Amino acid sequence: EIVLTQSPGTLSFSPGERATLSCRASQSVAGDQLAWYQQKPGQAPRLVISGASSRATGIPDRFSGSGSGTDFTLTISSLEPEDFAVYHCQQYSSPFLTFGGGTKVEVK
Amino acid sequence: EVQLVESGGGLVQPGGSLRLSCTASGFSFSSYAMIWVRQAQGKGLECVSYISASSSTIDYADSVKGRFTISRDNAKNSLYLQMSNLRAEDTAMYYCAKRGPAGSMDVWGKGTTVTVSS
């Protein structure tokens, strides 16, 4: 099983700042099959990035994903008030889908 | 509108059983793999079970193997999770999600709450 580690658990920013979130895999994620999801309190997760770098439908271009192998990054270029949330990474290569523990992006 | 709606959650005693359902609409349900994901209060996401479009491939997290059974009825656009021998640690919000063409989960339901307590 591929274990995904997201650290730190919480990041604090002011609106307008650039946020960089990390997701590290215990072994290489084949085909860069890694996704990022945004989750707000009381809501279901929402797909943000798939294939490590492709934005999902309706996701603004301030969101970008990068990385390959075992190290992946989600970048929010300029935080808007609605971006403060928890972000989860997920690998969907094999043998079983696994998630990281999540990173909360909070207002400083 | 593409939509997933879960139902069947509730309060159950340890050792009891529950059957969750997920009804899909707005897309060709029979063409896509589906998963169940759970989230305990204040915790991260855990993939519980996976089923391919034709039900030919099924898999479970080790934490539920032997206790949970996933199934689907493509004629009814429905996904199911039969949960038995429930434990306190199964208490969580349970989401169903669609696996999109890119492989990631592109549609999620709002979830149904399962509480295992005496």
PDB file of C-alpha atoms in Angstrom:
ATOM      1  CA  GLU A   1       0.000   0.000   0.000  1.00  0.00           C
ATOM      2  CA  ILE A   2       1.264   3.455  -0.904  1.00  0.00           C
ATOM      3  CA  VAL A   3       1.293   5.738   2.134  1.00  0.00           C
ATOM      4  CA  LEU A   4       0.873   9.464   1.455  1.00  0.00           C
ATOM      5  CA  THR A   5       2.209  11.983   3.942  1.00  0.00           C
ATOM      6  CA  GLN A   6       1.002  15.568   4.007  1.00  0.00           C
ATOM      7  CA  SER A   7       2.895  17.844   6.306  1.00  0.00           C
ATOM      8  CA  PRO A   8       2.474  20.085   8.067  1.00  0.00           C
ATOM      9  CA  GLY A   9      -1.070  19.390   9.117  1.00  0.00           C
ATOM     10  CA  THR A  10      -1.947  23.084   9.211  1.00  0.00           C
ATOM     11  CA  LEU A  11      -0.661  26.099   7.290  1.00  0.00           C
ATOM     12  CA  SER A  12      -1.586  29.694   8.080  1.00  0.00           C
ATOM     13  CA  PHE A  13      -1.751  32.410   5.440  1.00  0.00           C
ATOM     14  CA  SER A  14      -3.273  35.790   4.813  1.00  0.00           C
ATOM     15  CA  PRO A  15      -5.558  36.314   1.798  1.00  0.00           C
ATOM     16  CA  GLY A  16      -3.502  37.138  -1.270  1.00  0.00           C
ATOM     17  CA  GLU A  17      -0.537  35.075  -0.171  1.00  0.00           C
ATOM     18  CA  ARG A  18       0.881  32.119  -2.097  1.00  0.00           C
ATOM     19  CA  ALA A  19       0.303  28.690  -0.564  1.00  0.00           C
ATOM     20  CA  THR A  20       2.384  25.609  -1.298  1.00  0.00           C
ATOM     21  CA  LEU A  21       1.177  22.238  -0.006  1.00  0.00           C
ATOM     22  CA  SER A  22       3.227  19.058  -0.007  1.00  0.00           C
ATOM     23  CA  CYS A  23       2.312  15.401  -0.510  1.00  0.00           C
ATOM     24  CA  ARG A  24       5.004  12.736  -0.278  1.00  0.00           C
ATOM     25  CA  ALA A  25       4.488   9.087  -1.252  1.00  0.00           C
ATOM     26  CA  SER A  26       6.157   6.076   0.343  1.00  0.00           C
ATOM     27  CA  GLN A  27       6.869   4.721  -3.130  1.00  0.00           C
ATOM     28  CA  SER A  28       6.660   6.038  -6.640  1.00  0.00           C
ATOM     29  CA  VAL A  29       3.134   6.817  -7.857  1.00  0.00           C
ATOM     30  CA  ALA A  30       2.859   5.187 -11.261  1.00  0.00           C
ATOM     31  CA  GLY A  31       1.797   7.427 -14.107  1.00  0.00           C
ATOM     32  CA  ASP A  32       1.604  10.421 -11.752  1.00  0.00           C
ATOM     33  CA  GLN A  33      -1.864   9.212 -10.803  1.00  0.00           C
ATOM     34  CA  LEU A  34      -2.246  11.692  -7.996  1.00  0.00           C
ATOM     35  CA  ALA A  35      -5.179  13.949  -7.234  1.00  0.00           C
ATOM     36  CA  TRP A  36      -5.894  16.825  -4.887  1.00  0.00           C
ATOM     37  CA  TYR A  37      -9.271  17.476  -3.277  1.00  0.00           C
ATOM     38  CA  GLN A  38     -10.596  20.496  -1.418  1.00  0.00           C
ATOM     39  CA  GLN A  39     -12.954  20.006   1.498  1.00  0.00           C
ATOM     40  CA  LYS A  40     -14.795  22.712   3.391  1.00  0.00           C
ATOM     41  CA  PRO A  41     -16.497  22.147   6.768  1.00  0.00           C
ATOM     42  CA  GLY A  42     -19.682  20.126   6.458  1.00  0.00           C
ATOM     43  CA  GLN A  43     -19.131  19.466   2.757  1.00  0.00           C
ATOM     44  CA  ALA A  44     -17.959  16.560   0.631  1.00  0.00           C
ATOM     45  CA  PRO A  45     -14.529  16.703  -0.980  1.00  0.00           C
ATOM     46  CA  ARG A  46     -14.269  18.398  -4.357  1.00  0.00           C
ATOM     47  CA  LEU A  47     -11.761  17.412  -7.043  1.00  0.00           C
ATOM     48  CA  VAL A  48      -9.195  20.140  -7.708  1.00  0.00           C
ATOM     49  CA  ILE A  49      -6.311  18.458  -9.546  1.00  0.00           C
ATOM     50  CA  SER A  50      -5.949  15.077 -11.258  1.00  0.00           C
ATOM     51  CA  GLY A  51      -2.992  13.481 -12.969  1.00  0.00           C
ATOM     52  CA  ALA A  52      -0.756  15.537 -10.668  1.00  0.00           C
ATOM     53  CA  SER A  53      -1.178  18.715 -12.726  1.00  0.00           C
ATOM     54  CA  SER A  54      -4.526  18.886 -14.563  1.00  0.00           C
ATOM     55  CA  ARG A  55      -7.128  21.219 -13.125  1.00  0.00           C
ATOM     56  CA  ALA A  56     -10.615  19.796 -12.779  1.00  0.00           C
ATOM     57  CA  THR A  57     -13.574  21.435 -14.452  1.00  0.00           C
ATOM     58  CA  GLY A  58     -14.424  24.795 -12.950  1.00  0.00           C
ATOM     59  CA  ILE A  59     -11.257  25.109 -10.876  1.00  0.00           C
ATOM     60  CA  PRO A  60      -9.683  28.573 -11.184  1.00  0.00           C
ATOM     61  CA  ASP A  61      -6.211  28.873 -12.639  1.00  0.00           C
ATOM     62  CA  ARG A  62      -4.731  30.109  -9.364  1.00  0.00           C
ATOM     63  CA  PHE A  63      -4.623  26.406  -8.478  1.00  0.00           C
ATOM     64  CA  SER A  64      -1.777  24.383  -9.955  1.00  0.00           C
ATOM     65  CA  GLY A  65      -0.285  20.984  -9.310  1.00  0.00           C
ATOM     66  CA  SER A  66       3.190  19.685  -9.952  1.00  0.00           C
ATOM     67  CA  GLY A  67       5.553  16.850  -9.135  1.00  0.00           C
ATOM     68  CA  SER A  68       6.130  13.246 -10.067  1.00  0.00           C
ATOM     69  CA  GLY A  69       7.342  10.008  -8.564  1.00  0.00           C
ATOM     70  CA  THR A  70       7.135  10.471  -4.813  1.00  0.00           C
ATOM     71  CA  ASP A  71       6.913  14.246  -4.344  1.00  0.00           C
ATOM     72  CA  PHE A  72       3.908  16.315  -5.320  1.00  0.00           C
ATOM     73  CA  THR A  73       2.869  19.902  -4.712  1.00  0.00           C
ATOM     74  CA  LEU A  74      -0.360  21.872  -4.825  1.00  0.00           C
ATOM     75  CA  THR A  75       0.123  25.620  -5.238  1.00  0.00           C
ATOM     76  CA  ILE A  76      -2.488  28.323  -4.797  1.00  0.00           C
ATOM     77  CA  SER A  77      -0.930  31.420  -6.307  1.00  0.00           C
ATOM     78  CA  SER A  78      -2.989  34.019  -4.454  1.00  0.00           C
ATOM     79  CA  LEU A  79      -5.359  32.857  -1.749  1.00  0.00           C
ATOM     80  CA  GLU A  80      -8.956  33.952  -2.011  1.00  0.00           C
ATOM     81  CA  PRO A  81     -11.259  33.804   1.053  1.00  0.00           C
ATOM     82  CA  GLU A  82     -13.046  30.747  -0.384  1.00  0.00           C
ATOM     83  CA  ASP A  83      -9.762  28.798  -0.661  1.00  0.00           C
ATOM     84  CA  PHE A  84      -9.362  28.343   3.084  1.00  0.00           C
ATOM     85  CA  ALA A  85     -10.166  24.671   3.539  1.00  0.00           C
ATOM     86  CA  VAL A  86      -8.613  21.250   4.001  1.00  0.00           C
ATOM     87  CA  TYR A  87      -6.747  19.768   1.046  1.00  0.00           C
ATOM     88  CA  HIS A  88      -6.313  16.035   0.637  1.00  0.00           C
ATOM     89  CA  CYS A  89      -3.991  14.279  -1.789  1.00  0.00           C
ATOM     90  CA  GLN A  90      -4.861  10.837  -3.151  1.00  0.00           C
ATOM     91  CA  GLN A  91      -3.045   8.291  -5.263  1.00  0.00           C
ATOM     92  CA  TYR A  92      -5.122   6.143  -7.591  1.00  0.00           C
ATOM     93  CA  SER A  93      -2.438   4.056  -9.278  1.00  0.00           C
ATOM     94  CA  SER A  94      -2.455   0.768  -7.388  1.00  0.00           C
ATOM     95  CA  PRO A  95      -3.018  -1.485  -5.634  1.00  0.00           C
ATOM     96  CA  PHE A  96      -5.628   0.382  -3.604  1.00  0.00           C
ATOM     97  CA  LEU A  97      -6.628   4.021  -3.522  1.00  0.00           C
ATOM     98  CA  THR A  98      -5.128   5.864  -0.568  1.00  0.00           C
ATOM     99  CA  PHE A  99      -5.343   9.387   0.804  1.00  0.00           C
ATOM    100  CA  GLY A 100      -2.947  11.571   2.698  1.00  0.00           C
ATOM    101  CA  GLY A 101      -3.912  12.893   6.109  1.00  0.00           C
ATOM    102  CA  GLY A 102      -4.867  16.305   4.748  1.00  0.00           C
ATOM    103  CA  THR A 103      -3.502  19.829   5.185  1.00  0.00           C
ATOM    104  CA  LYS A 104      -5.680  22.564   6.597  1.00  0.00           C
ATOM    105  CA  VAL A 105      -5.133  25.995   5.080  1.00  0.00           C
ATOM    106  CA  GLU A 106      -6.295  28.517   7.657  1.00  0.00           C
ATOM    107  CA  VAL A 107      -6.430  32.283   7.920  1.00  0.00           C
ATOM    108  CA  LYS A 108      -3.471  33.794   9.727  1.00  0.00           C
TER     109      LYS A 108
ATOM    110  CA  GLU B   1     -27.307  17.390 -13.240  1.00  0.00           C
ATOM    111  CA  VAL B   2     -24.705  14.820 -12.237  1.00  0.00           C
ATOM    112  CA  GLN B   3     -25.566  13.666  -8.739  1.00  0.00           C
ATOM    113  CA  LEU B   4     -24.907  10.981  -6.145  1.00  0.00           C
ATOM    114  CA  VAL B   5     -27.211  10.602  -3.163  1.00  0.00           C
ATOM    115  CA  GLU B   6     -26.350   8.331  -0.243  1.00  0.00           C
ATOM    116  CA  SER B   7     -28.850   6.863   2.196  1.00  0.00           C
ATOM    117  CA  GLY B   8     -29.128   4.174   4.834  1.00  0.00           C
ATOM    118  CA  GLY B   9     -26.944   5.591   7.560  1.00  0.00           C
ATOM    119  CA  GLY B  10     -27.966   5.666  11.192  1.00  0.00           C
ATOM    120  CA  LEU B  11     -27.276   4.513  14.717  1.00  0.00           C
ATOM    121  CA  VAL B  12     -26.437   0.835  15.168  1.00  0.00           C
ATOM    122  CA  GLN B  13     -25.124  -1.208  18.072  1.00  0.00           C
ATOM    123  CA  PRO B  14     -21.675  -2.832  17.976  1.00  0.00           C
ATOM    124  CA  GLY B  15     -21.901  -6.112  16.129  1.00  0.00           C
ATOM    125  CA  GLY B  16     -24.891  -4.931  14.145  1.00  0.00           C
ATOM    126  CA  SER B  17     -25.423  -4.488  10.417  1.00  0.00           C
ATOM    127  CA  LEU B  18     -26.345  -1.676   8.081  1.00  0.00           C
ATOM    128  CA  ARG B  19     -26.783  -1.331   4.339  1.00  0.00           C
ATOM    129  CA  LEU B  20     -25.832   1.901   2.644  1.00  0.00           C
ATOM    130  CA  SER B  21     -27.155   2.881  -0.764  1.00  0.00           C
ATOM    131  CA  CYS B  22     -25.970   5.412  -3.305  1.00  0.00           C
ATOM    132  CA  THR B  23     -28.255   6.457  -6.151  1.00  0.00           C
ATOM    133  CA  ALA B  24     -26.696   8.021  -9.229  1.00  0.00           C
ATOM    134  CA  SER B  25     -28.236  10.335 -11.787  1.00  0.00           C
ATOM    135  CA  GLY B  26     -27.122  12.525 -14.670  1.00  0.00           C
ATOM    136  CA  PHE B  27     -24.459  10.200 -16.053  1.00  0.00           C
ATOM    137  CA  SER B  28     -24.025   6.697 -17.438  1.00  0.00           C
ATOM    138  CA  PHE B  29     -23.628   4.895 -14.123  1.00  0.00           C
ATOM    139  CA  SER B  30     -22.824   1.538 -15.716  1.00  0.00           C
ATOM    140  CA  SER B  31     -19.718   2.973 -17.383  1.00  0.00           C
ATOM    141  CA  TYR B  32     -17.824   4.006 -14.290  1.00  0.00           C
ATOM    142  CA  ALA B  33     -16.094   2.467 -11.309  1.00  0.00           C
ATOM    143  CA  MET B  34     -17.341   3.605  -7.930  1.00  0.00           C
ATOM    144  CA  ILE B  35     -15.877   3.778  -4.447  1.00  0.00           C
ATOM    145  CA  TRP B  36     -16.996   4.225  -0.877  1.00  0.00           C
ATOM    146  CA  VAL B  37     -14.926   6.626   1.213  1.00  0.00           C
ATOM    147  CA  ARG B  38     -15.369   7.297   4.902  1.00  0.00           C
ATOM    148  CA  GLN B  39     -14.282  10.061   7.216  1.00  0.00           C
ATOM    149  CA  ALA B  40     -14.379   9.911  10.983  1.00  0.00           C
ATOM    150  CA  GLN B  41     -15.115  13.195  12.714  1.00  0.00           C
ATOM    151  CA  GLY B  42     -12.074  15.459  12.498  1.00  0.00           C
ATOM    152  CA  LYS B  43     -10.041  12.850  10.630  1.00  0.00           C
ATOM    153  CA  GLY B  44      -8.836  12.237   7.100  1.00  0.00           C
ATOM    154  CA  LEU B  45     -10.406  10.338   4.225  1.00  0.00           C
ATOM    155  CA  GLU B  46     -10.207   6.551   3.960  1.00  0.00           C
ATOM    156  CA  CYS B  47     -11.103   4.555   0.883  1.00  0.00           C
ATOM    157  CA  VAL B  48     -13.251   1.694   2.165  1.00  0.00           C
ATOM    158  CA  SER B  49     -14.138  -0.208  -0.982  1.00  0.00           C
ATOM    159  CA  TYR B  50     -13.856  -0.103  -4.755  1.00  0.00           C
ATOM    160  CA  ILE B  51     -15.966  -1.712  -7.486  1.00  0.00           C
ATOM    161  CA  SER B  52     -15.340  -1.594 -11.212  1.00  0.00           C
ATOM    162  CA  ALA B  53     -18.033  -0.696 -13.728  1.00  0.00           C
ATOM    163  CA  SER B  54     -18.930  -4.326 -14.448  1.00  0.00           C
ATOM    164  CA  SER B  55     -18.322  -5.525 -10.870  1.00  0.00           C
ATOM    165  CA  SER B  56     -15.466  -7.687 -12.148  1.00  0.00           C
ATOM    166  CA  THR B  57     -12.957  -6.020  -9.814  1.00  0.00           C
ATOM    167  CA  ILE B  58     -13.742  -5.456  -6.158  1.00  0.00           C
ATOM    168  CA  ASP B  59     -11.388  -4.490  -3.373  1.00  0.00           C
ATOM    169  CA  TYR B  60     -11.548  -3.495   0.276  1.00  0.00           C
ATOM    170  CA  ALA B  61      -9.461  -1.724   2.844  1.00  0.00           C
ATOM    171  CA  ASP B  62      -7.873  -4.181   5.276  1.00  0.00           C
ATOM    172  CA  SER B  63      -9.854  -2.529   8.078  1.00  0.00           C
ATOM    173  CA  VAL B  64     -13.175  -3.737   6.638  1.00  0.00           C
ATOM    174  CA  LYS B  65     -12.224  -6.873   4.734  1.00  0.00           C
ATOM    175  CA  GLY B  66     -14.501  -9.771   5.653  1.00  0.00           C
ATOM    176  CA  ARG B  67     -17.090  -7.466   7.216  1.00  0.00           C
ATOM    177  CA  PHE B  68     -18.188  -5.156   4.380  1.00  0.00           C
ATOM    178  CA  THR B  69     -19.504  -6.111   0.952  1.00  0.00           C
ATOM    179  CA  ILE B  70     -19.753  -3.714  -1.969  1.00  0.00           C
ATOM    180  CA  SER B  71     -22.148  -4.295  -4.846  1.00  0.00           C
ATOM    181  CA  ARG B  72     -23.940  -2.409  -7.574  1.00  0.00           C
ATOM    182  CA  ASP B  73     -27.073  -2.693  -9.690  1.00  0.00           C
ATOM    183  CA  ASN B  74     -26.438  -0.935 -12.977  1.00  0.00           C
ATOM    184  CA  ALA B  75     -30.077  -1.304 -14.016  1.00  0.00           C
ATOM    185  CA  LYS B  76     -31.064   0.713 -10.950  1.00  0.00           C
ATOM    186  CA  ASN B  77     -28.131   3.154 -11.098  1.00  0.00           C
ATOM    187  CA  SER B  78     -27.326   2.143  -7.558  1.00  0.00           C
ATOM    188  CA  LEU B  79     -24.292   1.311  -5.453  1.00  0.00           C
ATOM    189  CA  TYR B  80     -24.464  -0.505  -2.128  1.00  0.00           C
ATOM    190  CA  LEU B  81     -22.316  -1.174   0.903  1.00  0.00           C
ATOM    191  CA  GLN B  82     -23.441  -3.986   3.190  1.00  0.00           C
ATOM    192  CA  MET B  83     -21.748  -3.524   6.548  1.00  0.00           C
ATOM    193  CA  SER B  84     -21.805  -6.234   9.199  1.00  0.00           C
ATOM    194  CA  ASN B  85     -20.151  -6.890  12.541  1.00  0.00           C
ATOM    195  CA  LEU B  86     -19.864  -3.142  12.958  1.00  0.00           C
ATOM    196  CA  ARG B  87     -17.381  -1.673  15.416  1.00  0.00           C
ATOM    197  CA  ALA B  88     -17.120   1.684  17.134  1.00  0.00           C
ATOM    198  CA  GLU B  89     -14.243   2.577  14.832  1.00  0.00           C
ATOM    199  CA  ASP B  90     -16.573   2.287  11.815  1.00  0.00           C
ATOM    200  CA  THR B  91     -18.350   5.430  13.021  1.00  0.00           C
ATOM    201  CA  ALA B  92     -17.923   7.973  10.248  1.00  0.00           C
ATOM    202  CA  MET B  93     -19.476   9.891   7.404  1.00  0.00           C
ATOM    203  CA  TYR B  94     -19.660   7.586   4.390  1.00  0.00           C
ATOM    204  CA  TYR B  95     -19.392   9.059   0.914  1.00  0.00           C
ATOM    205  CA  CYS B  96     -19.864   7.394  -2.433  1.00  0.00           C
ATOM    206  CA  ALA B  97     -17.805   8.756  -5.298  1.00  0.00           C
ATOM    207  CA  LYS B  98     -17.529   8.192  -9.025  1.00  0.00           C
ATOM    208  CA  ARG B  99     -14.214   7.380 -10.599  1.00  0.00           C
ATOM    209  CA  GLY B 100     -13.860   9.592 -13.652  1.00  0.00           C
ATOM    210  CA  PRO B 101     -12.083   8.983 -16.952  1.00  0.00           C
ATOM    211  CA  ALA B 102      -8.848  10.422 -15.540  1.00  0.00           C
ATOM    212  CA  GLY B 103      -8.980   7.941 -12.648  1.00  0.00           C
ATOM    213  CA  SER B 104      -9.658  10.422  -9.903  1.00  0.00           C
ATOM    214  CA  MET B 105     -12.959  10.834  -8.021  1.00  0.00           C
ATOM    215  CA  ASP B 106     -14.765  13.516  -9.988  1.00  0.00           C
ATOM    216  CA  VAL B 107     -18.235  13.331  -8.417  1.00  0.00           C
ATOM    217  CA  TRP B 108     -19.052  12.914  -4.718  1.00  0.00           C
ATOM    218  CA  GLY B 109     -22.266  12.508  -2.805  1.00  0.00           C
ATOM    219  CA  LYS B 110     -23.031  14.559   0.296  1.00  0.00           C
ATOM    220  CA  GLY B 111     -22.562  11.534   2.532  1.00  0.00           C
ATOM    221  CA  THR B 112     -24.540   9.543   5.089  1.00  0.00           C
ATOM    222  CA  THR B 113     -23.601   9.241   8.753  1.00  0.00           C
ATOM    223  CA  VAL B 114     -23.004   5.898  10.446  1.00  0.00           C
ATOM    224  CA  THR B 115     -22.741   5.797  14.221  1.00  0.00           C
ATOM    225  CA  VAL B 116     -21.844   2.565  15.986  1.00  0.00           C
ATOM    226  CA  SER B 117     -22.619   2.837  19.668  1.00  0.00           C
ATOM    227  CA  SER B 118     -24.441   1.020  22.443  1.00  0.00           C
TER     228      SER B 118
END
